[in-house]
């Protein structure tokens, strides 16, 4: 029956991908019902409630920053940076999106930066697909490295049997992912024809489909609450990392902490959202009207449905899967990175992929070093051109340089993204044995 049930799981994952958006989660829940009817049992443990809780809490805080004008202020700073150094846009754009995702725990912050990247690239005659491709990739890889992302929390929880702590994971993942994105930028800068030589761009320009570049924001004045709210957010972020540090098992400073690191993230982020709204003097209800809130809640539902479906199948057939995979994975533990690489675009979520499969690999007895090193491969959302940030980059690039070719894999995100993740994983295999 395992193959029959696997076909059901894959069918509903593919169906969810066709639905797109929140439909991914709906399809996952429908798959759960079909598995239940055909003899697979489930429980509340199959739903990654901690992961969903972190996403909801962090997204509330990011939406509060939008209400306070802090995100507009960050976008303004990004525009100033890119316009002052336009020739370095292929390297500065991923730096910006990586840092924003690292701080906010979500890649949806890239939406506000994409139009600026396109605009500045056009001004200098630079092919927009070059900075856009690696900026979108970096926004997803940055989520994997974020100290407040649900994926990082899922990784730490899964590795608890190995006594691998929060700080050790951050110490490995943050520098390796940063260097990996830099390597991807080097590749992206050399990808594709020059914009002036692109026949698609020339044709679109003749048809008047390429808009002139907009002028920079000269008279922008940040809202009074923008900067103070940013300081509140940064303080909350530091507080979360500090709490995780003093309560970590590897340091042993606090033996019986009142809250786990996961619960601390939720409590601190929700409190920060309340303080930020208070500083902005805005109704709390405005949080739910923000685009980041809608995107984040959509992601939470997607994870609920897909991770539930995946965990249900894995839990039911854990022994069979362990027997079938243990030999190959034990002899070649780097294959776990390949598994994550191809599972991520189907699961549509860092956290869903991590929470569904990382515990399985832990049960298989794979070394912690290999699992931490392979973990950044869960960022592979660019392989299929259907992830929201990927679609947004293609739609906002009116030059037509960021496009899908004759096959679904013929698009500019694949090469720099694959190089970035490959470098991340290789560096992880070098660094992890030293720190673990």
Short mmCIF file of C-alpha atoms in Angstrom, two decimals, residues 132-396:
data_model
loop_
_atom_site.label_atom_id
_atom_site.label_comp_id
_atom_site.label_asym_id
_atom_site.label_seq_id
_atom_site.Cartn_x
_atom_site.Cartn_y
_atom_site.Cartn_z
CA UNK A 132 16.46 39.81 -9.84
CA UNK A 133 17.39 36.14 -10.11
CA UNK A 134 19.89 36.15 -7.26
CA UNK A 135 17.88 38.64 -5.16
CA UNK A 136 14.89 36.29 -5.15
CA UNK A 137 17.12 33.30 -4.39
CA UNK A 138 18.85 35.19 -1.55
CA UNK A 139 15.48 36.17 -0.06
CA UNK A 140 14.64 32.47 0.30
CA UNK A 141 18.04 31.34 1.52
CA UNK A 142 17.96 34.15 4.10
CA UNK A 143 14.81 32.62 5.59
CA UNK A 144 16.67 29.37 6.26
CA UNK A 145 19.32 31.34 8.17
CA UNK A 146 16.93 33.56 10.13
CA UNK A 147 17.00 33.15 13.92
CA UNK A 148 13.24 33.76 14.07
CA UNK A 149 12.13 31.67 11.09
CA UNK A 150 9.89 28.65 11.57
CA UNK A 151 12.32 26.58 9.51
CA UNK A 152 15.19 27.26 11.90
CA UNK A 153 12.96 26.37 14.84
CA UNK A 154 11.95 23.13 13.11
CA UNK A 155 15.62 22.29 12.51
CA UNK A 156 16.56 22.87 16.15
CA UNK A 157 13.61 20.84 17.44
CA UNK A 158 14.40 17.95 15.09
CA UNK A 159 18.07 17.88 16.12
CA UNK A 160 17.33 17.88 19.85
CA UNK A 161 18.16 14.11 20.16
CA UNK A 162 21.68 14.97 18.97
CA UNK A 163 21.95 17.79 21.56
CA UNK A 164 22.62 20.28 18.76
CA UNK A 165 21.58 23.72 19.96
CA UNK A 166 20.12 26.86 18.47
CA UNK A 167 23.39 28.79 18.56
CA UNK A 168 25.35 26.03 16.87
CA UNK A 169 22.85 25.91 14.01
CA UNK A 170 22.99 29.69 13.57
CA UNK A 171 26.80 29.70 13.70
CA UNK A 172 26.92 27.21 10.83
CA UNK A 173 24.00 28.31 8.68
CA UNK A 174 24.35 32.11 8.68
CA UNK A 175 27.92 32.39 7.34
CA UNK A 176 27.61 29.49 4.90
CA UNK A 177 24.38 30.84 3.39
CA UNK A 178 25.82 34.34 3.11
CA UNK A 179 28.85 33.06 1.21
CA UNK A 180 26.63 30.82 -0.90
CA UNK A 181 24.54 33.80 -2.00
CA UNK A 182 27.73 35.71 -2.88
CA UNK A 183 28.79 32.82 -5.11
CA UNK A 184 25.37 32.83 -6.75
CA UNK A 185 25.66 36.58 -7.40
CA UNK A 186 28.98 36.01 -9.17
CA UNK A 187 27.24 33.56 -11.52
CA UNK A 188 24.15 35.74 -11.99
CA UNK A 189 26.29 38.71 -13.04
CA UNK A 190 27.45 36.73 -16.07
CA UNK A 191 24.13 35.17 -17.03
CA UNK A 192 22.26 35.98 -20.24
CA UNK A 193 22.80 38.45 -23.06
CA UNK A 194 23.38 42.12 -22.45
CA UNK A 195 20.04 43.91 -22.26
CA UNK A 196 20.62 45.89 -25.47
CA UNK A 197 21.22 42.63 -27.38
CA UNK A 198 18.10 40.86 -26.12
CA UNK A 199 15.61 40.49 -28.99
CA UNK A 200 12.66 40.14 -26.59
CA UNK A 201 13.59 43.42 -24.93
CA UNK A 202 14.02 45.15 -28.29
CA UNK A 203 10.60 43.97 -29.44
CA UNK A 204 8.89 45.00 -26.21
CA UNK A 205 10.56 48.41 -26.41
CA UNK A 206 9.25 48.92 -29.96
CA UNK A 207 5.75 48.05 -28.77
CA UNK A 208 5.99 50.57 -25.94
CA UNK A 209 5.74 47.89 -23.24
CA UNK A 210 8.90 49.00 -21.40
CA UNK A 211 8.09 51.81 -19.02
CA UNK A 212 10.64 54.59 -18.48
CA UNK A 213 12.54 54.45 -15.22
CA UNK A 214 10.92 56.39 -12.41
CA UNK A 215 12.84 59.08 -10.61
CA UNK A 216 14.24 58.37 -7.20
CA UNK A 217 12.39 59.40 -4.05
CA UNK A 218 13.87 62.81 -3.33
CA UNK A 219 11.43 64.23 -0.78
CA UNK A 220 10.66 61.10 1.20
CA UNK A 221 10.09 61.73 4.89
CA UNK A 222 9.75 58.70 7.15
CA UNK A 223 6.78 58.44 9.47
CA UNK A 224 7.53 59.47 13.05
CA UNK A 225 7.07 55.91 14.25
CA UNK A 226 9.23 54.31 11.50
CA UNK A 227 12.64 54.51 13.14
CA UNK A 228 11.52 53.89 16.77
CA UNK A 229 9.54 50.86 15.61
CA UNK A 230 12.62 49.47 13.88
CA UNK A 231 14.55 49.81 17.13
CA UNK A 232 11.77 47.96 18.96
CA UNK A 233 11.93 45.16 16.40
CA UNK A 234 15.73 44.90 16.60
CA UNK A 235 15.55 44.85 20.41
CA UNK A 236 12.98 42.03 20.21
CA UNK A 237 15.24 40.12 17.83
CA UNK A 238 18.24 40.54 20.15
CA UNK A 239 16.10 39.51 23.11
CA UNK A 240 15.04 36.29 21.36
CA UNK A 241 18.63 35.36 20.46
CA UNK A 242 19.87 36.26 23.96
CA UNK A 243 17.15 34.18 25.61
CA UNK A 244 17.95 31.23 23.37
CA UNK A 245 21.60 31.65 24.30
CA UNK A 246 21.21 31.66 28.08
CA UNK A 247 18.69 28.80 28.02
CA UNK A 248 20.64 26.64 25.57
CA UNK A 249 21.74 23.21 26.75
CA UNK A 250 25.26 23.71 25.39
CA UNK A 251 25.85 26.66 27.76
CA UNK A 252 23.74 25.44 30.67
CA UNK A 253 23.32 28.90 32.21
CA UNK A 254 19.60 28.32 32.94
CA UNK A 255 18.68 24.72 33.69
CA UNK A 256 14.89 24.96 33.73
CA UNK A 257 13.83 27.90 31.56
CA UNK A 258 10.22 29.06 31.97
CA UNK A 259 9.78 29.14 28.19
CA UNK A 260 11.37 27.17 25.39
CA UNK A 261 13.13 29.16 22.66
CA UNK A 262 10.20 28.45 20.33
CA UNK A 263 7.62 29.82 22.76
CA UNK A 264 9.88 32.79 23.52
CA UNK A 265 9.94 33.74 19.84
CA UNK A 266 6.13 33.73 19.73
CA UNK A 267 5.67 35.70 22.95
CA UNK A 268 8.35 38.30 22.23
CA UNK A 269 7.27 38.87 18.61
CA UNK A 270 3.59 39.31 19.48
CA UNK A 271 4.53 41.71 22.28
CA UNK A 272 6.76 43.65 19.90
CA UNK A 273 3.85 43.92 17.45
CA UNK A 274 1.70 45.43 20.20
CA UNK A 275 4.38 47.96 21.16
CA UNK A 276 4.97 48.94 17.52
CA UNK A 277 1.25 49.54 16.94
CA UNK A 278 1.20 51.62 20.10
CA UNK A 279 4.10 53.75 18.86
CA UNK A 280 2.42 54.18 15.48
CA UNK A 281 -0.87 55.14 17.16
CA UNK A 282 -2.68 52.99 14.63
CA UNK A 283 -5.63 50.64 15.17
CA UNK A 284 -4.48 47.09 15.72
CA UNK A 285 -6.93 45.96 13.06
CA UNK A 286 -4.75 47.56 10.38
CA UNK A 287 -2.26 44.71 10.81
CA UNK A 288 -4.65 42.29 9.13
CA UNK A 289 -4.96 44.55 6.07
CA UNK A 290 -1.24 44.44 5.22
CA UNK A 291 0.04 42.41 2.28
CA UNK A 292 2.70 40.71 4.41
CA UNK A 293 0.03 39.57 6.85
CA UNK A 294 -2.05 38.01 4.08
CA UNK A 295 1.02 36.35 2.57
CA UNK A 296 2.17 35.05 5.94
CA UNK A 297 -1.19 33.64 6.93
CA UNK A 298 -1.43 32.00 3.52
CA UNK A 299 1.95 30.39 4.18
CA UNK A 300 0.74 29.15 7.58
CA UNK A 301 -2.31 27.44 6.02
CA UNK A 302 -0.14 25.96 3.28
CA UNK A 303 2.19 24.50 5.89
CA UNK A 304 -0.71 23.16 7.93
CA UNK A 305 -2.10 21.24 4.97
CA UNK A 306 1.10 20.11 3.27
CA UNK A 307 3.12 19.29 6.38
CA UNK A 308 0.14 17.43 7.84
CA UNK A 309 -0.13 15.38 4.66
CA UNK A 310 3.61 14.66 4.54
CA UNK A 311 4.00 13.92 8.26
CA UNK A 312 0.98 11.64 8.20
CA UNK A 313 2.45 9.54 5.41
CA UNK A 314 5.96 9.49 6.91
CA UNK A 315 4.73 8.59 10.41
CA UNK A 316 2.60 5.72 9.10
CA UNK A 317 5.39 4.22 6.99
CA UNK A 318 8.37 5.27 9.11
CA UNK A 319 9.78 1.74 9.46
CA UNK A 320 9.38 0.94 5.76
CA UNK A 321 10.95 4.24 4.70
CA UNK A 322 13.79 3.80 7.18
CA UNK A 323 14.54 0.33 5.84
CA UNK A 324 14.46 1.52 2.24
CA UNK A 325 16.52 4.69 2.62
CA UNK A 326 18.89 4.00 5.49
CA UNK A 327 21.49 2.11 3.48
CA UNK A 328 21.99 4.70 0.75
CA UNK A 329 21.80 7.69 3.11
CA UNK A 330 24.20 6.20 5.65
CA UNK A 331 26.80 5.50 2.97
CA UNK A 332 26.27 8.87 1.25
CA UNK A 333 24.78 11.31 3.81
CA UNK A 334 25.09 14.22 1.34
CA UNK A 335 22.13 12.67 -0.48
CA UNK A 336 19.93 14.27 2.18
CA UNK A 337 20.75 17.63 0.58
CA UNK A 338 19.63 16.28 -2.80
CA UNK A 339 16.42 15.02 -1.19
CA UNK A 340 15.69 18.45 0.36
CA UNK A 341 16.54 20.15 -2.93
CA UNK A 342 13.84 18.28 -4.82
CA UNK A 343 11.32 18.12 -1.97
CA UNK A 344 11.27 21.87 -1.31
CA UNK A 345 9.60 23.01 -4.56
CA UNK A 346 6.86 20.44 -3.97
CA UNK A 347 6.32 21.33 -0.29
CA UNK A 348 6.34 25.08 -1.03
CA UNK A 349 7.76 25.92 2.39
CA UNK A 350 11.10 25.86 4.22
CA UNK A 351 9.34 25.00 7.46
CA UNK A 352 7.07 22.34 5.96
CA UNK A 353 10.00 20.60 4.26
CA UNK A 354 12.13 20.76 7.40
CA UNK A 355 9.42 19.67 9.83
CA UNK A 356 8.24 16.85 7.56
CA UNK A 357 11.57 15.24 6.67
CA UNK A 358 14.27 16.34 9.12
CA UNK A 359 12.82 14.21 11.98
CA UNK A 360 12.72 11.24 9.61
CA UNK A 361 16.43 11.59 8.81
CA UNK A 362 17.16 11.92 12.52
CA UNK A 363 15.34 8.62 13.11
CA UNK A 364 17.40 7.07 10.33
CA UNK A 365 20.47 7.91 12.38
CA UNK A 366 22.14 10.28 9.91
CA UNK A 367 24.91 12.35 11.49
CA UNK A 368 23.94 15.80 12.75
CA UNK A 369 26.77 17.37 10.77
CA UNK A 370 25.30 16.11 7.49
CA UNK A 371 21.79 17.25 8.40
CA UNK A 372 22.81 20.79 9.36
CA UNK A 373 25.01 21.06 6.28
CA UNK A 374 22.19 19.83 4.01
CA UNK A 375 19.53 22.01 5.62
CA UNK A 376 19.94 25.12 3.33
CA UNK A 377 18.73 23.01 0.40
CA UNK A 378 15.17 23.47 1.74
CA UNK A 379 15.40 26.96 0.16
CA UNK A 380 14.97 25.61 -3.36
CA UNK A 381 11.80 27.45 -4.35
CA UNK A 382 13.14 28.76 -7.62
CA UNK A 383 13.44 25.41 -9.45
CA UNK A 384 9.84 25.61 -10.69
CA UNK A 385 8.78 29.12 -11.74
CA UNK A 386 5.62 29.13 -9.63
CA UNK A 387 6.66 30.51 -6.23
CA UNK A 388 5.10 33.95 -5.51
CA UNK A 389 8.36 35.92 -5.33
CA UNK A 390 9.59 34.25 -8.52
CA UNK A 391 6.34 35.05 -10.31
CA UNK A 392 6.44 38.63 -8.99
CA UNK A 393 9.96 39.15 -10.35
CA UNK A 394 8.93 37.92 -13.80
CA UNK A 395 5.79 40.05 -13.86
CA UNK A 396 7.49 43.25 -12.65
#
